[in-house]
Short mmCIF file of C-alpha atoms in Angstrom, two decimals:
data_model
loop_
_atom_site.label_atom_id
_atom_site.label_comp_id
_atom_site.label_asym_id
_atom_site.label_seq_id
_atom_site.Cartn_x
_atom_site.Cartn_y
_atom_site.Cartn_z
CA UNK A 26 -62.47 -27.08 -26.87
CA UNK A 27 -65.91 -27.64 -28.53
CA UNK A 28 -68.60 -29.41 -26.01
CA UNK A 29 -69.33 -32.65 -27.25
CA UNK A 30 -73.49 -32.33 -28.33
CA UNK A 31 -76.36 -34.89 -27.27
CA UNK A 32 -78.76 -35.71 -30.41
CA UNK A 33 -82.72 -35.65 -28.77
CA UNK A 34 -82.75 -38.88 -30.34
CA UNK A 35 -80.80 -40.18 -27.46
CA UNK A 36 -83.46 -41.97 -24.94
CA UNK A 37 -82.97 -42.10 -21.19
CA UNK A 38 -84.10 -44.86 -19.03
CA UNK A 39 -83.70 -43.46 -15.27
CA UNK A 40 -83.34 -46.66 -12.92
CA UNK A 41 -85.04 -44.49 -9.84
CA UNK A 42 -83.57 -44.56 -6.11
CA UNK A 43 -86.93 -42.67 -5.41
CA UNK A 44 -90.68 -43.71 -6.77
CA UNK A 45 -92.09 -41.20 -8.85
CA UNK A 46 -95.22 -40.56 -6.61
CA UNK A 47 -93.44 -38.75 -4.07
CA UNK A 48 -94.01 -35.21 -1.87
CA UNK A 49 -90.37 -34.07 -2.22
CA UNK A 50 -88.71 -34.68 -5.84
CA UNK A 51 -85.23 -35.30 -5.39
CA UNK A 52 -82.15 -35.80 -7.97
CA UNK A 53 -83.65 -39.00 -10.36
CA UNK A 54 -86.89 -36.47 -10.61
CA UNK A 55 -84.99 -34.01 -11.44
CA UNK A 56 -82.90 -35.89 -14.38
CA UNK A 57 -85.74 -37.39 -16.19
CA UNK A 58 -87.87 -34.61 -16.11
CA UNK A 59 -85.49 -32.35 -17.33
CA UNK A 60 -84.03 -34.60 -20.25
CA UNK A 61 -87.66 -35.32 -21.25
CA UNK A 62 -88.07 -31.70 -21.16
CA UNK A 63 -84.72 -30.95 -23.49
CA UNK A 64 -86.59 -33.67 -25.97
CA UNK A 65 -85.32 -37.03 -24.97
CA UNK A 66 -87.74 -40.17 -24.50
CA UNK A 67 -87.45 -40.78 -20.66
CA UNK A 68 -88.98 -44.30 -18.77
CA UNK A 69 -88.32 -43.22 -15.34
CA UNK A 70 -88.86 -46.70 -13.24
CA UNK A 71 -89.43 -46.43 -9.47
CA UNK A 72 -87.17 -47.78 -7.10
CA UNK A 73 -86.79 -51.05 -6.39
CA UNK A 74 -86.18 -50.72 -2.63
CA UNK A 75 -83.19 -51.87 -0.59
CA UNK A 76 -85.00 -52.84 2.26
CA UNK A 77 -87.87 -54.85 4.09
CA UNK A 78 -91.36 -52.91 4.17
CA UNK A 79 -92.06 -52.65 7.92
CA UNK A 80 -95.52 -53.49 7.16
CA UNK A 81 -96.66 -53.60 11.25
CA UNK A 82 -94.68 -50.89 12.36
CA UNK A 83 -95.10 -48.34 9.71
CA UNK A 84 -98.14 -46.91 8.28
CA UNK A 85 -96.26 -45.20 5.48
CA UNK A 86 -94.90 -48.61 4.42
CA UNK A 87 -98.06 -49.71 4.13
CA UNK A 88 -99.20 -47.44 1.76
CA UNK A 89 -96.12 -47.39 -0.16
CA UNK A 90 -96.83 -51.37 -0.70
CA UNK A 91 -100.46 -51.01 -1.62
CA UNK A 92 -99.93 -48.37 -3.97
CA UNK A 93 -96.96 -50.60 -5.37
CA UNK A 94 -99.19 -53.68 -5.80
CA UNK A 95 -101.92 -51.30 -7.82
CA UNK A 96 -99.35 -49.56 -10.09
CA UNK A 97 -97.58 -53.23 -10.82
CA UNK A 98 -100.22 -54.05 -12.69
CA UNK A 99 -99.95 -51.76 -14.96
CA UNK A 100 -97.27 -51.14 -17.88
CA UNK A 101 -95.67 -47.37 -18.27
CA UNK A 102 -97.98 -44.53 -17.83
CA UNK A 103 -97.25 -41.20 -19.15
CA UNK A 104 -97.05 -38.66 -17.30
CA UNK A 105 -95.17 -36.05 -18.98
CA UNK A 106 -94.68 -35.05 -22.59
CA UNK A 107 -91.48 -37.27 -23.31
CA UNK A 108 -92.11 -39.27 -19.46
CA UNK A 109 -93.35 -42.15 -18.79
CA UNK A 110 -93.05 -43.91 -15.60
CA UNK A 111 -92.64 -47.59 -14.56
CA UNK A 112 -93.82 -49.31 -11.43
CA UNK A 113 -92.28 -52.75 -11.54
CA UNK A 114 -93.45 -55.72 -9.21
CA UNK A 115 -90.79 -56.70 -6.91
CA UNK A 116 -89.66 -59.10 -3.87
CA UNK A 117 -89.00 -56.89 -0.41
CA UNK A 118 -85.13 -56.91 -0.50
CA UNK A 119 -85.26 -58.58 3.10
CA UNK A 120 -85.84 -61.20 1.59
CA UNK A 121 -83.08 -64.24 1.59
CA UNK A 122 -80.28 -64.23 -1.17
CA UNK A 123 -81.63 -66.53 -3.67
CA UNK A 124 -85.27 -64.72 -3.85
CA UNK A 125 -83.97 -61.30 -4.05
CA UNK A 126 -82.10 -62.05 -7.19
CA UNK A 127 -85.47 -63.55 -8.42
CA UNK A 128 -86.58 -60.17 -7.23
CA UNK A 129 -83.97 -58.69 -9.50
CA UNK A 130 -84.38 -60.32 -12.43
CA UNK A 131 -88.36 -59.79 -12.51
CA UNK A 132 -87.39 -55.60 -12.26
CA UNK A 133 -84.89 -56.42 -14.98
CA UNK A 134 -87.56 -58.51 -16.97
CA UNK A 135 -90.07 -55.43 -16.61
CA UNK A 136 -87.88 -52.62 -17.20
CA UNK A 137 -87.20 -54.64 -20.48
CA UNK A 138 -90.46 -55.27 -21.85
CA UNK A 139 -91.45 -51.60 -20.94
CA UNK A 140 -88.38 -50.12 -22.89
CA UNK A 141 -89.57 -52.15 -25.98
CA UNK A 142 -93.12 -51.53 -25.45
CA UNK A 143 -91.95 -47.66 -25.80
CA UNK A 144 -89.65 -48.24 -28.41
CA UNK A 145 -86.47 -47.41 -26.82
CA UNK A 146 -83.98 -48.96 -28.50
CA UNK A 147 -80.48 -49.05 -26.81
CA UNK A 148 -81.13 -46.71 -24.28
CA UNK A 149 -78.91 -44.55 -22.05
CA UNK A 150 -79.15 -46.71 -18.36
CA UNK A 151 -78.51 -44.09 -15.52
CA UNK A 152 -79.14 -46.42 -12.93
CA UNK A 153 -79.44 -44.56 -9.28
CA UNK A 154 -79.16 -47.67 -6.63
CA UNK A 155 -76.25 -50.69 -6.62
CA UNK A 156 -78.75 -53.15 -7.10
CA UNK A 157 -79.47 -51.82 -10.74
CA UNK A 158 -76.52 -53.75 -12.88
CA UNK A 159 -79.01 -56.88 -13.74
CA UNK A 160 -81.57 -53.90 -15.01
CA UNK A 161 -79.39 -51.85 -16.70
CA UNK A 162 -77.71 -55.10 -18.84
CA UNK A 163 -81.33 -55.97 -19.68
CA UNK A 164 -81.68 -52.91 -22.15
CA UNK A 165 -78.11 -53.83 -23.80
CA UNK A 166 -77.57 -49.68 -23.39
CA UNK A 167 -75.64 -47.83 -25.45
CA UNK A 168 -73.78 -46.18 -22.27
CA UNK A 169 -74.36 -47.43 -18.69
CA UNK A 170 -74.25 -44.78 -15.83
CA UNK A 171 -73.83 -44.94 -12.29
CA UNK A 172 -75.16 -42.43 -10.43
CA UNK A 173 -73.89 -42.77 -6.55
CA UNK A 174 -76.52 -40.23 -4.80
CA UNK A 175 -75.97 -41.71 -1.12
CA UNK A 176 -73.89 -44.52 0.91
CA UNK A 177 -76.86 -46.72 0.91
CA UNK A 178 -75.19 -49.62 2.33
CA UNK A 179 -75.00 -46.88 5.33
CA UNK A 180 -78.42 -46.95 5.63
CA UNK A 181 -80.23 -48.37 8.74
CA UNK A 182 -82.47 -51.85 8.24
CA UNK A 183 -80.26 -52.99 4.77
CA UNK A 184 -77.66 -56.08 4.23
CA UNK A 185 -74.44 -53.70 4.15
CA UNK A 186 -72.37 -56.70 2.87
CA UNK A 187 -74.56 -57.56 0.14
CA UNK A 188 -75.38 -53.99 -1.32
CA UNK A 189 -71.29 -53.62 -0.91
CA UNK A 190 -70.94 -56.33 -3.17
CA UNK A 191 -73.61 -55.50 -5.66
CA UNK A 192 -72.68 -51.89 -5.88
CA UNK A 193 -68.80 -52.96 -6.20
CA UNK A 194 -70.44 -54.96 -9.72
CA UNK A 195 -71.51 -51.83 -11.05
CA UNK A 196 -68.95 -49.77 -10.67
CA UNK A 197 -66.97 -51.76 -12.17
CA UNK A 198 -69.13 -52.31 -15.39
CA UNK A 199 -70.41 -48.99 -15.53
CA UNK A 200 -69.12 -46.47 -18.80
CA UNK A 201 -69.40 -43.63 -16.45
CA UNK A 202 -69.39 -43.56 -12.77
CA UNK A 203 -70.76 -40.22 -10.98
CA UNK A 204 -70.68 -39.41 -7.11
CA UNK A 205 -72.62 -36.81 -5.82
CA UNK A 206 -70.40 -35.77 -2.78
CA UNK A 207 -66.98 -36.10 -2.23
CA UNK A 208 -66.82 -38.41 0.13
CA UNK A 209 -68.48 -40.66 -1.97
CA UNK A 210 -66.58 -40.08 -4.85
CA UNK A 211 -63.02 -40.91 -2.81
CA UNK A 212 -64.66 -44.06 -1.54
CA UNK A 213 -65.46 -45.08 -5.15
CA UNK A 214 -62.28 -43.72 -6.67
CA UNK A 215 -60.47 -46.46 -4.37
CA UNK A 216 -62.52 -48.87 -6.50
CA UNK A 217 -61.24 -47.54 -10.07
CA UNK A 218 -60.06 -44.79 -11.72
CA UNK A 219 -62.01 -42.33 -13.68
CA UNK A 220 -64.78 -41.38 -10.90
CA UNK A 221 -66.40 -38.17 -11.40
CA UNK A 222 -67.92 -35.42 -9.15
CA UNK A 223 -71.05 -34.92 -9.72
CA UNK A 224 -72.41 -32.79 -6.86
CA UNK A 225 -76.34 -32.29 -6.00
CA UNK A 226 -77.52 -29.03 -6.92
CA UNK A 227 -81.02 -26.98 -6.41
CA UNK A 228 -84.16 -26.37 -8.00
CA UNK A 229 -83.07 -23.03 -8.05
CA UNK A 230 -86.10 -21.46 -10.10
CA UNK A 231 -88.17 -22.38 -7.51
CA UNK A 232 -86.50 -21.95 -4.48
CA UNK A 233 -85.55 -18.36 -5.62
CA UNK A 234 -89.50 -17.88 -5.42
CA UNK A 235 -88.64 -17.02 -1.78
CA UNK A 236 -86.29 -14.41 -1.96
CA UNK A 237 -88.01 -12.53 -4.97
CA UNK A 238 -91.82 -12.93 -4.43
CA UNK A 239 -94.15 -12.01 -1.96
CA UNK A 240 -95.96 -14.84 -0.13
CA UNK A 241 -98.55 -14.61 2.39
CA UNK A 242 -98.05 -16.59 5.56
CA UNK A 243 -99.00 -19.82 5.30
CA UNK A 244 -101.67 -21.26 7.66
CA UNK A 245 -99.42 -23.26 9.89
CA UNK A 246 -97.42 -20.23 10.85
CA UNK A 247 -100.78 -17.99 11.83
CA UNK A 248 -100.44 -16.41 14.67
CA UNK A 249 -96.72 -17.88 14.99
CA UNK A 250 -93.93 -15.01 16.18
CA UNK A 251 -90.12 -14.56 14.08
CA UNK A 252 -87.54 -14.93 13.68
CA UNK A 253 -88.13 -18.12 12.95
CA UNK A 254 -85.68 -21.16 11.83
CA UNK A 255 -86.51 -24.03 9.71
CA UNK A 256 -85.49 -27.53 8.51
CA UNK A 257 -87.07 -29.34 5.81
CA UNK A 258 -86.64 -32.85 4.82
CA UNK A 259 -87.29 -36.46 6.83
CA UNK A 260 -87.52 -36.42 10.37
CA UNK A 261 -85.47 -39.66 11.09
CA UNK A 262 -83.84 -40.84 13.89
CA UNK A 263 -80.89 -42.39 12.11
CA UNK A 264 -79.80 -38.57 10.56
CA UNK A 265 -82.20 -36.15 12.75
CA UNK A 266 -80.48 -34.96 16.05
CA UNK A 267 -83.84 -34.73 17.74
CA UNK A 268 -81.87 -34.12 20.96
CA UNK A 269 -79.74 -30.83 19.39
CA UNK A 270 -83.25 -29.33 18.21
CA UNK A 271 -84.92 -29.43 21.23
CA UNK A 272 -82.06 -28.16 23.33
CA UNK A 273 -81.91 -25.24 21.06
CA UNK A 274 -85.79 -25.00 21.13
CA UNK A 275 -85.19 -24.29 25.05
CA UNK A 276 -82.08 -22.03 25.03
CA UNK A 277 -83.40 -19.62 22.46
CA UNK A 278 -87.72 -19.79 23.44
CA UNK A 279 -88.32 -16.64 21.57
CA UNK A 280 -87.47 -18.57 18.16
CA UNK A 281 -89.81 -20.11 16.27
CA UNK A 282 -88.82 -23.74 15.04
CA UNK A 283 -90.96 -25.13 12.00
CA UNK A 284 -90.09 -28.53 11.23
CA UNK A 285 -91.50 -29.68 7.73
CA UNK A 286 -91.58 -33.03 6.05
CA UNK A 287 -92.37 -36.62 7.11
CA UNK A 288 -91.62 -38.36 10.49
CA UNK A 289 -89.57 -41.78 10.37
CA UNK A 290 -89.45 -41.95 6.43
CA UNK A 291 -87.26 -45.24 5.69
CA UNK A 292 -86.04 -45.58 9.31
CA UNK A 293 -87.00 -49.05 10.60
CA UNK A 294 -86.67 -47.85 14.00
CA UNK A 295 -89.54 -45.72 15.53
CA UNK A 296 -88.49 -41.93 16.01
CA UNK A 297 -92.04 -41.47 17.66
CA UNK A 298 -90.82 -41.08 20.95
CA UNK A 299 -88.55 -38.69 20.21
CA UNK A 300 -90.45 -36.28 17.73
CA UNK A 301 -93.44 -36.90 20.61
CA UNK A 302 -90.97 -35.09 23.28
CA UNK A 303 -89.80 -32.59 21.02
CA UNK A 304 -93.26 -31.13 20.02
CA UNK A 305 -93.86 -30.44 23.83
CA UNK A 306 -91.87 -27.89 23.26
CA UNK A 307 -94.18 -24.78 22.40
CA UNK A 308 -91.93 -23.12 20.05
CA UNK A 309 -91.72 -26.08 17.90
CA UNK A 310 -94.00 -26.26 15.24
CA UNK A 311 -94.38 -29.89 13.28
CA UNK A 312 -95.91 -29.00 9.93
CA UNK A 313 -95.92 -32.28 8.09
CA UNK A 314 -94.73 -32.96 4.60
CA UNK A 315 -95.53 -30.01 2.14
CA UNK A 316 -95.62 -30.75 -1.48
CA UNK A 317 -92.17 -28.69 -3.14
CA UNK A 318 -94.00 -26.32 -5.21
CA UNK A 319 -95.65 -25.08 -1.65
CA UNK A 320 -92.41 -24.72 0.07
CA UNK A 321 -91.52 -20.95 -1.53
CA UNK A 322 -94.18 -19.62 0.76
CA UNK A 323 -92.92 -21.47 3.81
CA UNK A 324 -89.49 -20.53 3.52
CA UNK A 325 -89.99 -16.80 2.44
CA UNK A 326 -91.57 -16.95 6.35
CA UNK A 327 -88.09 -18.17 7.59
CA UNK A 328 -85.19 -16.06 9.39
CA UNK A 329 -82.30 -19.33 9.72
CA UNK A 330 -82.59 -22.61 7.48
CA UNK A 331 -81.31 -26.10 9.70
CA UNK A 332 -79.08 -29.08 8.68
CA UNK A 333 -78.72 -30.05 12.30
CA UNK A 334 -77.44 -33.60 11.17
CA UNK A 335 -76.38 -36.42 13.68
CA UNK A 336 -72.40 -37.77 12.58
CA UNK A 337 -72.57 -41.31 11.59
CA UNK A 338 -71.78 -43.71 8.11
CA UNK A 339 -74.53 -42.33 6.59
CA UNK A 340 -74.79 -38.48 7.31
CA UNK A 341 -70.77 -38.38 6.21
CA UNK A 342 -71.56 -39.49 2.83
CA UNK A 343 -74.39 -37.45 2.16
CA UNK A 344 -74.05 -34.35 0.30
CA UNK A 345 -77.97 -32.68 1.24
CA UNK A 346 -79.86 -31.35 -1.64
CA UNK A 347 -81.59 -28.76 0.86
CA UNK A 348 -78.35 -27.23 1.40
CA UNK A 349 -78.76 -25.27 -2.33
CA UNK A 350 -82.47 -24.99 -1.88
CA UNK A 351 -82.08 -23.16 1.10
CA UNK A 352 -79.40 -20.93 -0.30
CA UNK A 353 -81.94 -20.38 -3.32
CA UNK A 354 -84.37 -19.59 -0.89
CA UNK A 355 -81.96 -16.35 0.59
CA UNK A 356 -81.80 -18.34 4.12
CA UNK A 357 -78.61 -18.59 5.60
CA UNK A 358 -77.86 -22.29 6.97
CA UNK A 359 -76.98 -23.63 10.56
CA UNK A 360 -75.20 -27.27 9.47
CA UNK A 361 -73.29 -29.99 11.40
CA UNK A 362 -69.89 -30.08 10.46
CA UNK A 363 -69.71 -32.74 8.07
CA UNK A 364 -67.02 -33.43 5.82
CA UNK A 365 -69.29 -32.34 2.60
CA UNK A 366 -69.58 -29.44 3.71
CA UNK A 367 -66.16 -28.08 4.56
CA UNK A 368 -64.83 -26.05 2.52
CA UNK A 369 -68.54 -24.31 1.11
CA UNK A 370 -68.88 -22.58 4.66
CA UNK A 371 -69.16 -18.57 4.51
CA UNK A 372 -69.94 -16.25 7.52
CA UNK A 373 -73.47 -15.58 6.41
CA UNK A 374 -74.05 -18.11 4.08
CA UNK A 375 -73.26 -21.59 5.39
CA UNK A 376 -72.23 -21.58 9.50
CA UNK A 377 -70.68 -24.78 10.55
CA UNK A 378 -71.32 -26.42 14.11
CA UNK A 379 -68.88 -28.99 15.39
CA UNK A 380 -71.26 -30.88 18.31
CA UNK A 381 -74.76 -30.75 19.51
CA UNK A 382 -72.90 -28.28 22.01
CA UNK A 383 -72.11 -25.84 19.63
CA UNK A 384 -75.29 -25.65 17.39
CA UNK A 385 -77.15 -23.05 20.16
CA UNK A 386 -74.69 -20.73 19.88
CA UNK A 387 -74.14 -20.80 16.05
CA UNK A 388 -77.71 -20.95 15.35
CA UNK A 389 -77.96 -17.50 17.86
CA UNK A 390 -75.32 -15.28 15.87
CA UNK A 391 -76.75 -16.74 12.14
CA UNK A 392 -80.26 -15.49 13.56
CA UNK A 393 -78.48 -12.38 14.42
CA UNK A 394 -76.94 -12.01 11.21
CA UNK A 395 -80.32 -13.16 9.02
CA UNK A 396 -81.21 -9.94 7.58
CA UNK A 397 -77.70 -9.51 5.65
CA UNK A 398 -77.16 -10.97 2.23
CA UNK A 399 -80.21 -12.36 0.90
CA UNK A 400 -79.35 -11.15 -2.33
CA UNK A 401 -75.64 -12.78 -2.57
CA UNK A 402 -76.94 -15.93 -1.04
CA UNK A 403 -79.26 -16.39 -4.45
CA UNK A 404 -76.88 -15.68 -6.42
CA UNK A 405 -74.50 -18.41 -5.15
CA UNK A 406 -77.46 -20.70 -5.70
CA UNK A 407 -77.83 -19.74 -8.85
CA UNK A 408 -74.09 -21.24 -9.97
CA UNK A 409 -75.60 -24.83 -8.06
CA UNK A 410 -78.67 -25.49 -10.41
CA UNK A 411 -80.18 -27.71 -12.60
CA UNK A 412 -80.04 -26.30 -16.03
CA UNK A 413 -76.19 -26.04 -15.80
CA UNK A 414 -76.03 -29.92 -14.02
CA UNK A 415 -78.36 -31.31 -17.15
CA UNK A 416 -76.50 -29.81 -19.73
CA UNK A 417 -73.29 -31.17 -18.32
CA UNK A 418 -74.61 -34.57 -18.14
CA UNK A 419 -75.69 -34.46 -21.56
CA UNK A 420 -72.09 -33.39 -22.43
CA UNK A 421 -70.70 -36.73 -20.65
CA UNK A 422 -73.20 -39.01 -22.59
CA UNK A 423 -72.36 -37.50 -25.43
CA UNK A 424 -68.59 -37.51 -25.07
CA UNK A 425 -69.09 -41.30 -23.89
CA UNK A 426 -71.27 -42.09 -27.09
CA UNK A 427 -67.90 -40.48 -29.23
#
């Protein structure tokens, strides 16, 4: 059967669950910079948040809303042949009911005017959040996507109810509906037929730096002893198990644990305390965030790659993007056993743990096992990656558009 193709002439608005400005790309980077780089026009508009700015408590929210305030004023700004990106103005989503659909209208206003300004007419609207439908009607698109990354009513500090509702709107306007685990997918296939899997995949070219380059150590790990075992992503309390981490950090003291990305990121509650008791531990290692294109070196420094993930709403949903960079990257991976994830597990590619109790002793025979099938670990990457995911979504537009 002959694959339906995507004319270039096709443009892309990308309604963001991400801002641009951001150390870690994940999946709505991803789209629009690839379909801008396959020749579509691409406004990629940063997220409109789902919820309140913790403006005392946080420091990074803070910054986030400064930043926000400076880039509202401004219209689209390119940064990418084919890319431009749009910062829109909006209410915090805390906010009572009547003002945060003043809030949504003003995104829907700007993502408007900014389309026009840009001359997309009748653009594709992938919109990445529930809260999108009002923006993606505003641009009268020629095919409407939804683009379920996460459960965000799941997430901690947001009005479940309300972002149940809103996302229940645009599923059922949508053309195409996409869900990026299964999990999500059978919650959304209980909403209408038609659902499609559409599960995260790596940055594979980059990742695969690790495994087929040679790096020297970066400066954080001077002077550090292997093997050593690694997580990267946001240190929050809500997904984190801070408690599984640092047991392991004292059953196994002759392993290294680097811990790299951002502490707290979108967690209204403050994981201080608990990062705080973990780094007393002198075989944890706190890095920081590290921008993506840095992370080849890190990892190519690594025995065991983490996913040591608490069990809740939100953590069942989730399907983690890490799990293929790791993979990429040669590392084998330590993960909670979370319904994503069944069914992908291999002895030396993807070890399961059911309970903090069991993650010591998994962790202990993947470390033991490290040095075996790098190679084949790559290579499975290399069948979860981007250029494969981009052409098939171009496929779907275009078989929509027929």
């Amino acid at each position: 059967m002959r694959v339906a193709e995507l004319s270039t002439d096709v443009p892309f608005v990308v309604l963001a669950s991400a801002v641009w400005d951001t150390t870690n790309p994940v999946n709505a980077h991803q789209i629009a910079r690839r379909l801008a780089a396959a020749g579509h026009r691409v406004l990629f508009v940063d997220s409109s948040g789902l919820r309140a700015p913790a403006l005392v408590a946080s420091a990074h929210d803070r910054r986030r809303v400064l930043a926000r305030l400076a880039r509202g004023l401004e219209g689209p700004r390119r940064v990418a042949a084919n890319l431009d990106v749009l910062s829109p103005l909006t209410l915090p989503a805390g906010w009572p009911g009547p003002l945060r659909a003043l809030s949504q209208a003003l995104y829907a206003r700007a993502v408007r005017g900014a389309a026009r300004r840009l001359g997309m007419a009748r653009p594709v609207a992938w919109a990445m959040l529930p809260t999108q439908l009002a923006a993606a009607r505003a641009l009268a698109p020629r095919v409407l996507a939804y683009h379920a990354v996460d459960d965000y009513a799941a997430n901690p500090g947001v009005d479940a109810q309300w972002l149940r509702s809103r996302e229940a709107e645009l599923v059922a306007a949508a053309d195409l509906v996409f869900a990026a685990s299964p999990v999500t997918c059978e919650r959304l296939r209980r909403q209408r037929r038609g659902v499609e899997l559409l599960a995260n995949v790596a940055d594979v070219e980059l990742f695969s730096r690790a495994a087929t380059e040679s790096w020297p150590a970066p400066a954080p790990f001077a002077g550090r002893a292997r093997p050593r075992a690694v997580y990267v992503g946001n240190l929050a309390a809500y997904r984190f198990d801070f408690e599984a981490l640092r047991a392991a950090a004292r059953a196994l003291p002759h392993v290294d644990f680097a811990l790299i990305g951002p502490i707290g990121l979108g967690d209204p509650r403050n994981p201080a305390r608990e990062a705080e008791a973990l780094a007393e531990e002198r075989n944890v290692l706190f890095t920081g965030p590290v921008p993506q294109e840095a992370l080849p070196a890190f990892l190519a420094h690594c025995d065991v790659a983490l996913l040591p993930l608490l069990e809740n709403d939100h953590t069942i949903s989730c399907m983690p993007l890490k799990l293929w960079e790791y993979l990429a990257a040669g590392l084998p991976v330590v993960a909670r056993d979370l319904p994503n994830l069944r069914g992908l597990a291999g002895e030396r590619d993807i070890r399961l743990y059911a309970g903090a109790g069991a993650f010591v002793p998994a962790l202990a025979k993947s470390l033991a096992e490290a040095g075996q099938g790098r190679e084949e670990r790559v290579a499975l990457a290399r069948e979860h990656g981007w250029p494969a995911r981009i052409a098939e979504i171009r496929a779907r537009v275009a078989t929509a558009l027929r």
